[in-house]
Amino acid sequence: EAVVELRGVTKTYPGDVHALRGVDLTVARGDLLAIVGPSGSGKSTMLHLIGTLDRPTTGTVLVTGHDVATLSDRQLSGLRSRTLGFVFQQFHLSPGVSALDNVADGLLYTGTGRRARRERAAEALERVGLGHRLGHRPSELSGGEQQRVAVARAVAGDPPLLLADEPTGNLDSHAGADVLAVLADLNESGTTVAVITHDAEIAGWCRRQVRLRDGLVVDGHEHDHLSPVE
Ligand code: ADP
Ligand code: ADP
């Protein structure tokens, strides 16, 4: 069953910029997928379409079976918050509050009470190996730890799909490997993960790769085994 399907998707920006020129992609439940390509190949555009942050020029985007073209902005934001967790290169944490509150505040949209939000946030921080850092503010955490807080916030509501856009871009290779290991752990426990990256080494670490070049998918292939970055 597909979490996301793109069918014949194009995206043209003003100025006749053809960012995507006819892309088909199925993200199946359980995938650990890399979308990889050089700068300007259309990765961010694809992320925005998969993430329902933007709509295609032509073609169809289905998210858990819902055609985004048929949904109002309000329905779309509801679908997005139920279905998708986002992690970006920048950690986007609130500097003034603890790791626990950063994650718990991400659950405000669910209407869950404060106590239950904090319990779920603590569980999510434990899943990313930060059970011992609940009270720390971002400034008291390393870059890798801050990104793991961002991952915890993205998965605290148990979204079926986690979208990570250059998640190791601001990290040294050791901290980057920790974050990738956390994403693989989450995938093992059932979360579908799509990583957007320009880095072939990071992509090689995902089970499945989709290569973009000049707005087209040029190659996708499967690996039998994970080969973590050392
Ligand atoms: P990548 O993420 O792989 O670097 P992008 O999706 O950001 O690729 O960009 C693909 C192409 O679309 C590039 O030529 C880029 O300059 C162009 N582009 C991206 N966003 C916009 C925009 N908002 N307006 C005009 N052109 C854009
Ligand atoms: P970049 O990697 O280009 O430096 P980011 O990774 O922070 O920037 O953001 C990528 C894109 O996603 C931007 O267009 C930004 O507006 C958007 N974005 C960032 N944070 C969020 C968010 N929490 N929810 C939705 N969209 C976001």
PDB file of C-alpha atoms and ligand atoms in Angstrom:
ATOM      1  CA  GLU A   1       0.000   0.000   0.000  1.00  0.00           C
ATOM      2  CA  ALA A   2       1.368   3.377  -1.019  1.00  0.00           C
ATOM      3  CA  VAL A   3       1.873   6.193   1.454  1.00  0.00           C
ATOM      4  CA  VAL A   4       2.559   8.608  -1.403  1.00  0.00           C
ATOM      5  CA  GLU A   5       2.154   8.310  -5.151  1.00  0.00           C
ATOM      6  CA  LEU A   6       3.237  10.817  -7.783  1.00  0.00           C
ATOM      7  CA  ARG A   7       1.845  10.184 -11.266  1.00  0.00           C
ATOM      8  CA  GLY A   8       3.144  12.152 -14.223  1.00  0.00           C
ATOM      9  CA  VAL A   9       3.988  15.080 -11.995  1.00  0.00           C
ATOM     10  CA  THR A  10       5.407  18.284 -13.422  1.00  0.00           C
ATOM     11  CA  LYS A  11       6.215  21.534 -11.673  1.00  0.00           C
ATOM     12  CA  THR A  12       6.914  24.705 -13.616  1.00  0.00           C
ATOM     13  CA  TYR A  13       7.866  27.880 -11.768  1.00  0.00           C
ATOM     14  CA  PRO A  14       7.313  31.374 -13.127  1.00  0.00           C
ATOM     15  CA  GLY A  15       9.977  32.243 -15.666  1.00  0.00           C
ATOM     16  CA  ASP A  16       9.469  28.916 -17.454  1.00  0.00           C
ATOM     17  CA  VAL A  17      11.607  26.974 -14.971  1.00  0.00           C
ATOM     18  CA  HIS A  18      10.786  23.286 -15.402  1.00  0.00           C
ATOM     19  CA  ALA A  19      11.764  21.959 -11.984  1.00  0.00           C
ATOM     20  CA  LEU A  20      10.025  18.570 -12.476  1.00  0.00           C
ATOM     21  CA  ARG A  21       9.331  17.300 -15.979  1.00  0.00           C
ATOM     22  CA  GLY A  22       7.157  14.201 -15.504  1.00  0.00           C
ATOM     23  CA  VAL A  23       7.877  12.129 -12.432  1.00  0.00           C
ATOM     24  CA  ASP A  24       6.316   8.874 -11.248  1.00  0.00           C
ATOM     25  CA  LEU A  25       7.107   7.707  -7.740  1.00  0.00           C
ATOM     26  CA  THR A  26       5.536   5.311  -5.272  1.00  0.00           C
ATOM     27  CA  VAL A  27       6.572   5.470  -1.637  1.00  0.00           C
ATOM     28  CA  ALA A  28       5.420   2.168  -0.182  1.00  0.00           C
ATOM     29  CA  ARG A  29       4.646   1.624   3.482  1.00  0.00           C
ATOM     30  CA  GLY A  30       7.876   0.593   5.223  1.00  0.00           C
ATOM     31  CA  ASP A  31      10.228   2.172   2.687  1.00  0.00           C
ATOM     32  CA  LEU A  32      13.560   3.676   3.679  1.00  0.00           C
ATOM     33  CA  LEU A  33      14.008   5.814   0.608  1.00  0.00           C
ATOM     34  CA  ALA A  34      16.604   8.332  -0.532  1.00  0.00           C
ATOM     35  CA  ILE A  35      15.756  10.957  -3.128  1.00  0.00           C
ATOM     36  CA  VAL A  36      19.180  11.947  -4.374  1.00  0.00           C
ATOM     37  CA  GLY A  37      20.475  14.347  -6.988  1.00  0.00           C
ATOM     38  CA  PRO A  38      22.698  17.355  -7.518  1.00  0.00           C
ATOM     39  CA  SER A  39      21.727  20.915  -6.659  1.00  0.00           C
ATOM     40  CA  GLY A  40      18.942  22.140  -8.942  1.00  0.00           C
ATOM     41  CA  SER A  41      17.748  18.634  -9.900  1.00  0.00           C
ATOM     42  CA  GLY A  42      14.314  19.150  -8.308  1.00  0.00           C
ATOM     43  CA  LYS A  43      14.675  17.515  -4.886  1.00  0.00           C
ATOM     44  CA  SER A  44      13.191  20.369  -2.843  1.00  0.00           C
ATOM     45  CA  THR A  45      10.364  20.715  -5.308  1.00  0.00           C
ATOM     46  CA  MET A  46       9.631  17.005  -4.930  1.00  0.00           C
ATOM     47  CA  LEU A  47       9.769  17.296  -1.141  1.00  0.00           C
ATOM     48  CA  HIS A  48       7.300  20.170  -1.225  1.00  0.00           C
ATOM     49  CA  LEU A  49       4.922  18.147  -3.414  1.00  0.00           C
ATOM     50  CA  ILE A  50       5.214  14.959  -1.334  1.00  0.00           C
ATOM     51  CA  GLY A  51       4.812  17.084   1.789  1.00  0.00           C
ATOM     52  CA  THR A  52       1.680  18.778   0.381  1.00  0.00           C
ATOM     53  CA  LEU A  53       3.363  22.146   0.924  1.00  0.00           C
ATOM     54  CA  ASP A  54       2.848  22.884  -2.774  1.00  0.00           C
ATOM     55  CA  ARG A  55       0.673  21.587  -5.625  1.00  0.00           C
ATOM     56  CA  PRO A  56       1.885  20.188  -8.959  1.00  0.00           C
ATOM     57  CA  THR A  57       1.494  22.071 -12.244  1.00  0.00           C
ATOM     58  CA  THR A  58       0.197  18.882 -13.901  1.00  0.00           C
ATOM     59  CA  GLY A  59      -0.128  15.285 -12.794  1.00  0.00           C
ATOM     60  CA  THR A  60      -1.457  13.699  -9.616  1.00  0.00           C
ATOM     61  CA  VAL A  61      -0.184  13.567  -6.042  1.00  0.00           C
ATOM     62  CA  LEU A  62      -1.859  11.001  -3.780  1.00  0.00           C
ATOM     63  CA  VAL A  63      -1.088  11.025  -0.054  1.00  0.00           C
ATOM     64  CA  THR A  64      -2.445   7.936   1.744  1.00  0.00           C
ATOM     65  CA  GLY A  65      -4.822   7.645  -1.179  1.00  0.00           C
ATOM     66  CA  HIS A  66      -6.098  11.242  -1.058  1.00  0.00           C
ATOM     67  CA  ASP A  67      -5.713  13.263  -4.244  1.00  0.00           C
ATOM     68  CA  VAL A  68      -4.323  16.570  -2.975  1.00  0.00           C
ATOM     69  CA  ALA A  69      -5.926  18.439  -5.896  1.00  0.00           C
ATOM     70  CA  THR A  70      -9.379  17.645  -4.507  1.00  0.00           C
ATOM     71  CA  LEU A  71      -8.685  18.971  -0.998  1.00  0.00           C
ATOM     72  CA  SER A  72      -9.133  22.471   0.375  1.00  0.00           C
ATOM     73  CA  ASP A  73      -6.157  24.145   2.060  1.00  0.00           C
ATOM     74  CA  ARG A  74      -7.736  23.347   5.394  1.00  0.00           C
ATOM     75  CA  GLN A  75      -8.275  19.657   4.557  1.00  0.00           C
ATOM     76  CA  LEU A  76      -4.728  19.544   3.254  1.00  0.00           C
ATOM     77  CA  SER A  77      -3.245  20.908   6.455  1.00  0.00           C
ATOM     78  CA  GLY A  78      -5.268  18.343   8.415  1.00  0.00           C
ATOM     79  CA  LEU A  79      -3.981  15.547   6.194  1.00  0.00           C
ATOM     80  CA  ARG A  80      -0.436  16.898   6.525  1.00  0.00           C
ATOM     81  CA  SER A  81      -0.483  17.014  10.302  1.00  0.00           C
ATOM     82  CA  ARG A  82      -1.933  13.488  10.593  1.00  0.00           C
ATOM     83  CA  THR A  83       0.281  11.906   7.974  1.00  0.00           C
ATOM     84  CA  LEU A  84       3.646  13.645   7.746  1.00  0.00           C
ATOM     85  CA  GLY A  85       6.542  14.460  10.020  1.00  0.00           C
ATOM     86  CA  PHE A  86       9.164  16.933   8.746  1.00  0.00           C
ATOM     87  CA  VAL A  87      12.843  17.250   9.564  1.00  0.00           C
ATOM     88  CA  PHE A  88      14.965  19.950   7.907  1.00  0.00           C
ATOM     89  CA  GLN A  89      18.615  20.836   7.706  1.00  0.00           C
ATOM     90  CA  GLN A  90      17.990  23.593  10.257  1.00  0.00           C
ATOM     91  CA  PHE A  91      16.710  22.143  13.491  1.00  0.00           C
ATOM     92  CA  HIS A  92      13.920  24.737  13.961  1.00  0.00           C
ATOM     93  CA  LEU A  93      13.775  24.277  17.746  1.00  0.00           C
ATOM     94  CA  SER A  94      12.474  26.911  20.168  1.00  0.00           C
ATOM     95  CA  PRO A  95      15.561  28.154  22.014  1.00  0.00           C
ATOM     96  CA  GLY A  96      13.832  29.108  25.254  1.00  0.00           C
ATOM     97  CA  VAL A  97      12.244  25.789  26.154  1.00  0.00           C
ATOM     98  CA  SER A  98      13.378  22.282  27.075  1.00  0.00           C
ATOM     99  CA  ALA A  99      13.732  19.342  24.693  1.00  0.00           C
ATOM    100  CA  LEU A 100      10.578  17.901  26.285  1.00  0.00           C
ATOM    101  CA  ASP A 101       8.544  21.053  25.609  1.00  0.00           C
ATOM    102  CA  ASN A 102       9.925  21.406  22.086  1.00  0.00           C
ATOM    103  CA  VAL A 103       8.567  17.949  21.314  1.00  0.00           C
ATOM    104  CA  ALA A 104       5.347  18.291  23.358  1.00  0.00           C
ATOM    105  CA  ASP A 105       4.494  21.617  21.647  1.00  0.00           C
ATOM    106  CA  GLY A 106       4.589  19.789  18.308  1.00  0.00           C
ATOM    107  CA  LEU A 107       1.516  17.869  19.510  1.00  0.00           C
ATOM    108  CA  LEU A 108      -0.603  20.963  20.237  1.00  0.00           C
ATOM    109  CA  TYR A 109      -2.527  20.455  16.977  1.00  0.00           C
ATOM    110  CA  THR A 110      -3.733  17.023  18.170  1.00  0.00           C
ATOM    111  CA  GLY A 111      -5.805  18.545  20.936  1.00  0.00           C
ATOM    112  CA  THR A 112      -4.173  16.160  23.425  1.00  0.00           C
ATOM    113  CA  GLY A 113      -3.995  17.421  27.018  1.00  0.00           C
ATOM    114  CA  ARG A 114      -0.742  18.820  28.382  1.00  0.00           C
ATOM    115  CA  ARG A 115       0.063  15.825  30.552  1.00  0.00           C
ATOM    116  CA  ALA A 116      -0.473  13.301  27.726  1.00  0.00           C
ATOM    117  CA  ARG A 117       1.542  15.505  25.352  1.00  0.00           C
ATOM    118  CA  ARG A 118       4.460  15.499  27.753  1.00  0.00           C
ATOM    119  CA  GLU A 119       4.227  11.716  28.192  1.00  0.00           C
ATOM    120  CA  ARG A 120       4.257  11.151  24.429  1.00  0.00           C
ATOM    121  CA  ALA A 121       7.099  13.633  24.054  1.00  0.00           C
ATOM    122  CA  ALA A 122       9.175  11.792  26.652  1.00  0.00           C
ATOM    123  CA  GLU A 123       8.537   8.498  24.830  1.00  0.00           C
ATOM    124  CA  ALA A 124       9.588  10.043  21.510  1.00  0.00           C
ATOM    125  CA  LEU A 125      12.779  11.451  23.048  1.00  0.00           C
ATOM    126  CA  GLU A 126      13.542   8.004  24.461  1.00  0.00           C
ATOM    127  CA  ARG A 127      13.096   6.505  20.974  1.00  0.00           C
ATOM    128  CA  VAL A 128      15.833   8.822  19.642  1.00  0.00           C
ATOM    129  CA  GLY A 129      18.153   8.082  22.555  1.00  0.00           C
ATOM    130  CA  LEU A 130      17.573  11.327  24.465  1.00  0.00           C
ATOM    131  CA  GLY A 131      15.677  10.030  27.481  1.00  0.00           C
ATOM    132  CA  HIS A 132      18.400  11.567  29.649  1.00  0.00           C
ATOM    133  CA  ARG A 133      18.123  15.054  28.095  1.00  0.00           C
ATOM    134  CA  LEU A 134      14.449  15.900  28.634  1.00  0.00           C
ATOM    135  CA  GLY A 135      15.105  19.095  30.584  1.00  0.00           C
ATOM    136  CA  HIS A 136      17.934  20.431  28.425  1.00  0.00           C
ATOM    137  CA  ARG A 137      17.440  23.482  26.236  1.00  0.00           C
ATOM    138  CA  PRO A 138      18.735  23.430  22.660  1.00  0.00           C
ATOM    139  CA  SER A 139      21.783  25.558  23.600  1.00  0.00           C
ATOM    140  CA  GLU A 140      22.774  22.870  26.106  1.00  0.00           C
ATOM    141  CA  LEU A 141      22.698  20.118  23.446  1.00  0.00           C
ATOM    142  CA  SER A 142      25.121  19.184  20.663  1.00  0.00           C
ATOM    143  CA  GLY A 143      24.086  19.629  17.034  1.00  0.00           C
ATOM    144  CA  GLY A 144      23.392  15.916  16.668  1.00  0.00           C
ATOM    145  CA  GLU A 145      21.284  15.940  19.825  1.00  0.00           C
ATOM    146  CA  GLN A 146      19.345  18.985  18.603  1.00  0.00           C
ATOM    147  CA  GLN A 147      18.560  17.228  15.338  1.00  0.00           C
ATOM    148  CA  ARG A 148      17.443  14.135  17.282  1.00  0.00           C
ATOM    149  CA  VAL A 149      15.052  16.394  19.239  1.00  0.00           C
ATOM    150  CA  ALA A 150      13.725  17.614  15.882  1.00  0.00           C
ATOM    151  CA  VAL A 151      13.285  13.974  14.796  1.00  0.00           C
ATOM    152  CA  ALA A 152      11.460  13.187  18.058  1.00  0.00           C
ATOM    153  CA  ARG A 153       9.133  16.137  17.459  1.00  0.00           C
ATOM    154  CA  ALA A 154       8.469  14.934  13.912  1.00  0.00           C
ATOM    155  CA  VAL A 155       7.515  11.399  15.010  1.00  0.00           C
ATOM    156  CA  ALA A 156       5.811  12.070  18.365  1.00  0.00           C
ATOM    157  CA  GLY A 157       2.396  11.981  16.686  1.00  0.00           C
ATOM    158  CA  ASP A 158       3.278   8.674  14.958  1.00  0.00           C
ATOM    159  CA  PRO A 159       2.933   9.924  11.371  1.00  0.00           C
ATOM    160  CA  PRO A 160       3.058   7.169   8.724  1.00  0.00           C
ATOM    161  CA  LEU A 161       5.729   9.095   6.775  1.00  0.00           C
ATOM    162  CA  LEU A 162       8.803  10.963   7.962  1.00  0.00           C
ATOM    163  CA  LEU A 163      10.282  13.390   5.412  1.00  0.00           C
ATOM    164  CA  ALA A 164      13.861  14.454   6.094  1.00  0.00           C
ATOM    165  CA  ASP A 165      15.391  17.215   3.938  1.00  0.00           C
ATOM    166  CA  GLU A 166      19.212  17.135   4.143  1.00  0.00           C
ATOM    167  CA  PRO A 167      18.903  16.032   7.802  1.00  0.00           C
ATOM    168  CA  THR A 168      22.673  15.765   8.285  1.00  0.00           C
ATOM    169  CA  GLY A 169      23.556  18.940   6.382  1.00  0.00           C
ATOM    170  CA  ASN A 170      24.571  20.900   9.476  1.00  0.00           C
ATOM    171  CA  LEU A 171      26.293  18.015  11.267  1.00  0.00           C
ATOM    172  CA  ASP A 172      29.762  16.530  11.306  1.00  0.00           C
ATOM    173  CA  SER A 173      29.975  12.974   9.991  1.00  0.00           C
ATOM    174  CA  HIS A 174      29.808  11.366  13.428  1.00  0.00           C
ATOM    175  CA  ALA A 175      26.676  13.246  14.499  1.00  0.00           C
ATOM    176  CA  GLY A 176      25.251  12.712  11.010  1.00  0.00           C
ATOM    177  CA  ALA A 177      25.719   8.961  11.335  1.00  0.00           C
ATOM    178  CA  ASP A 178      23.895   9.041  14.697  1.00  0.00           C
ATOM    179  CA  VAL A 179      20.938  10.821  13.133  1.00  0.00           C
ATOM    180  CA  LEU A 180      20.862   8.370  10.216  1.00  0.00           C
ATOM    181  CA  ALA A 181      20.962   5.458  12.666  1.00  0.00           C
ATOM    182  CA  VAL A 182      17.964   6.936  14.477  1.00  0.00           C
ATOM    183  CA  LEU A 183      16.072   7.207  11.180  1.00  0.00           C
ATOM    184  CA  ALA A 184      16.899   3.560  10.411  1.00  0.00           C
ATOM    185  CA  ASP A 185      15.688   2.507  13.889  1.00  0.00           C
ATOM    186  CA  LEU A 186      12.414   4.335  13.379  1.00  0.00           C
ATOM    187  CA  ASN A 187      12.079   2.651   9.987  1.00  0.00           C
ATOM    188  CA  GLU A 188      12.693  -0.743  11.614  1.00  0.00           C
ATOM    189  CA  SER A 189       9.843  -0.055  13.995  1.00  0.00           C
ATOM    190  CA  GLY A 190       7.458   0.771  11.165  1.00  0.00           C
ATOM    191  CA  THR A 191       7.826   4.413  10.134  1.00  0.00           C
ATOM    192  CA  THR A 192       8.228   5.017   6.413  1.00  0.00           C
ATOM    193  CA  VAL A 193      11.197   7.352   5.879  1.00  0.00           C
ATOM    194  CA  ALA A 194      12.146   9.470   2.853  1.00  0.00           C
ATOM    195  CA  VAL A 195      15.484  11.302   2.982  1.00  0.00           C
ATOM    196  CA  ILE A 196      16.262  14.080   0.499  1.00  0.00           C
ATOM    197  CA  THR A 197      19.993  14.505  -0.052  1.00  0.00           C
ATOM    198  CA  HIS A 198      22.625  15.627  -2.552  1.00  0.00           C
ATOM    199  CA  ASP A 199      25.116  13.277  -0.857  1.00  0.00           C
ATOM    200  CA  ALA A 200      25.556   9.890  -2.560  1.00  0.00           C
ATOM    201  CA  GLU A 201      27.115   8.412   0.571  1.00  0.00           C
ATOM    202  CA  ILE A 202      24.045   9.232   2.655  1.00  0.00           C
ATOM    203  CA  ALA A 203      21.769   7.970  -0.102  1.00  0.00           C
ATOM    204  CA  GLY A 204      23.758   4.736  -0.299  1.00  0.00           C
ATOM    205  CA  TRP A 205      22.852   4.121   3.255  1.00  0.00           C
ATOM    206  CA  CYS A 206      19.120   3.925   2.450  1.00  0.00           C
ATOM    207  CA  ARG A 207      17.489   0.697   1.235  1.00  0.00           C
ATOM    208  CA  ARG A 208      16.062   2.301  -1.881  1.00  0.00           C
ATOM    209  CA  GLN A 209      17.309   5.182  -3.997  1.00  0.00           C
ATOM    210  CA  VAL A 210      15.566   7.421  -6.475  1.00  0.00           C
ATOM    211  CA  ARG A 211      17.953   9.568  -8.525  1.00  0.00           C
ATOM    212  CA  LEU A 212      16.839  12.906  -9.905  1.00  0.00           C
ATOM    213  CA  ARG A 213      18.565  14.784 -12.683  1.00  0.00           C
ATOM    214  CA  ASP A 214      17.204  17.929 -14.361  1.00  0.00           C
ATOM    215  CA  GLY A 215      13.705  17.245 -13.087  1.00  0.00           C
ATOM    216  CA  LEU A 216      13.511  13.602 -14.131  1.00  0.00           C
ATOM    217  CA  VAL A 217      13.961  10.307 -12.299  1.00  0.00           C
ATOM    218  CA  VAL A 218      16.964   8.738 -13.998  1.00  0.00           C
ATOM    219  CA  ASP A 219      17.397   5.637 -11.908  1.00  0.00           C
ATOM    220  CA  GLY A 220      15.923   3.891  -8.889  1.00  0.00           C
ATOM    221  CA  HIS A 221      17.295   0.767  -7.321  1.00  0.00           C
ATOM    222  CA  GLU A 222      17.032  -1.413  -4.272  1.00  0.00           C
ATOM    223  CA  HIS A 223      19.693  -2.620  -1.902  1.00  0.00           C
ATOM    224  CA  ASP A 224      19.336  -5.965  -0.174  1.00  0.00           C
ATOM    225  CA  HIS A 225      21.168  -4.805   2.925  1.00  0.00           C
ATOM    226  CA  LEU A 226      21.697  -1.583   4.777  1.00  0.00           C
ATOM    227  CA  SER A 227      25.274  -0.392   4.712  1.00  0.00           C
ATOM    228  CA  PRO A 228      25.610   2.217   7.441  1.00  0.00           C
ATOM    229  CA  VAL A 229      28.119   5.031   7.072  1.00  0.00           C
ATOM    230  CA  GLU A 230      31.061   4.523   9.426  1.00  0.00           C
TER     231      GLU A 230
HETATM  232  P1  ADP B   1      17.211  20.915  -5.570  1.00  0.00           P
HETATM  233  O1  ADP B   1      16.442  20.827  -4.292  1.00  0.00           O
HETATM  234  O2  ADP B   1      17.580  19.586  -6.135  1.00  0.00           O
HETATM  235  O3  ADP B   1      18.379  21.841  -5.471  1.00  0.00           O
HETATM  236  P2  ADP B   1      14.996  22.550  -6.514  1.00  0.00           P
HETATM  237  O4  ADP B   1      13.733  21.777  -6.509  1.00  0.00           O
HETATM  238  O5  ADP B   1      15.236  23.502  -5.395  1.00  0.00           O
HETATM  239  O6  ADP B   1      16.220  21.532  -6.668  1.00  0.00           O
HETATM  240  O7  ADP B   1      15.108  23.394  -7.853  1.00  0.00           O
HETATM  241  C1  ADP B   1      14.852  22.855  -9.164  1.00  0.00           C
HETATM  242  C2  ADP B   1      14.871  24.010 -10.158  1.00  0.00           C
HETATM  243  O8  ADP B   1      13.777  24.873  -9.891  1.00  0.00           O
HETATM  244  C3  ADP B   1      16.124  24.881 -10.066  1.00  0.00           C
HETATM  245  O9  ADP B   1      16.401  25.331 -11.375  1.00  0.00           O
HETATM  246  C4  ADP B   1      15.678  26.020  -9.195  1.00  0.00           C
HETATM  247  O10 ADP B   1      16.435  27.172  -9.457  1.00  0.00           O
HETATM  248  C5  ADP B   1      14.235  26.191  -9.600  1.00  0.00           C
HETATM  249  N1  ADP B   1      13.372  26.706  -8.519  1.00  0.00           N
HETATM  250  C6  ADP B   1      13.153  26.163  -7.292  1.00  0.00           C
HETATM  251  N2  ADP B   1      12.268  26.872  -6.591  1.00  0.00           N
HETATM  252  C7  ADP B   1      11.895  27.913  -7.398  1.00  0.00           C
HETATM  253  C8  ADP B   1      10.982  29.004  -7.250  1.00  0.00           C
HETATM  254  N3  ADP B   1      10.258  29.165  -6.128  1.00  0.00           N
HETATM  255  N4  ADP B   1      10.857  29.874  -8.287  1.00  0.00           N
HETATM  256  C9  ADP B   1      11.555  29.711  -9.425  1.00  0.00           C
HETATM  257  N5  ADP B   1      12.422  28.696  -9.625  1.00  0.00           N
HETATM  258  C10 ADP B   1      12.598  27.800  -8.634  1.00  0.00           C
HETATM  259  P1  ADP B   2      16.927  24.914   3.548  1.00  0.00           P
HETATM  260  O1  ADP B   2      17.251  23.462   3.677  1.00  0.00           O
HETATM  261  O2  ADP B   2      16.474  25.302   2.156  1.00  0.00           O
HETATM  262  O3  ADP B   2      17.979  25.840   4.069  1.00  0.00           O
HETATM  263  P2  ADP B   2      14.776  24.290   5.352  1.00  0.00           P
HETATM  264  O4  ADP B   2      15.224  22.888   5.250  1.00  0.00           O
HETATM  265  O5  ADP B   2      14.723  24.937   6.689  1.00  0.00           O
HETATM  266  O6  ADP B   2      15.633  25.250   4.428  1.00  0.00           O
HETATM  267  O7  ADP B   2      13.332  24.431   4.726  1.00  0.00           O
HETATM  268  C1  ADP B   2      13.020  23.892   3.464  1.00  0.00           C
HETATM  269  C2  ADP B   2      11.643  24.405   3.056  1.00  0.00           C
HETATM  270  O8  ADP B   2      10.606  23.926   3.930  1.00  0.00           O
HETATM  271  C3  ADP B   2      11.534  25.925   3.082  1.00  0.00           C
HETATM  272  O9  ADP B   2      10.863  26.341   1.912  1.00  0.00           O
HETATM  273  C4  ADP B   2      10.707  26.259   4.294  1.00  0.00           C
HETATM  274  O10 ADP B   2       9.869  27.373   4.076  1.00  0.00           O
HETATM  275  C5  ADP B   2       9.876  25.018   4.495  1.00  0.00           C
HETATM  276  N1  ADP B   2       9.669  24.739   5.939  1.00  0.00           N
HETATM  277  C6  ADP B   2      10.592  24.875   6.902  1.00  0.00           C
HETATM  278  N2  ADP B   2      10.077  24.514   8.094  1.00  0.00           N
HETATM  279  C7  ADP B   2       8.806  24.101   7.876  1.00  0.00           C
HETATM  280  C8  ADP B   2       7.756  23.578   8.693  1.00  0.00           C
HETATM  281  N3  ADP B   2       7.904  23.410   9.997  1.00  0.00           N
HETATM  282  N4  ADP B   2       6.587  23.252   8.111  1.00  0.00           N
HETATM  283  C9  ADP B   2       6.421  23.432   6.824  1.00  0.00           C
HETATM  284  N5  ADP B   2       7.370  23.910   5.977  1.00  0.00           N
HETATM  285  C10 ADP B   2       8.545  24.253   6.493  1.00  0.00           C
END
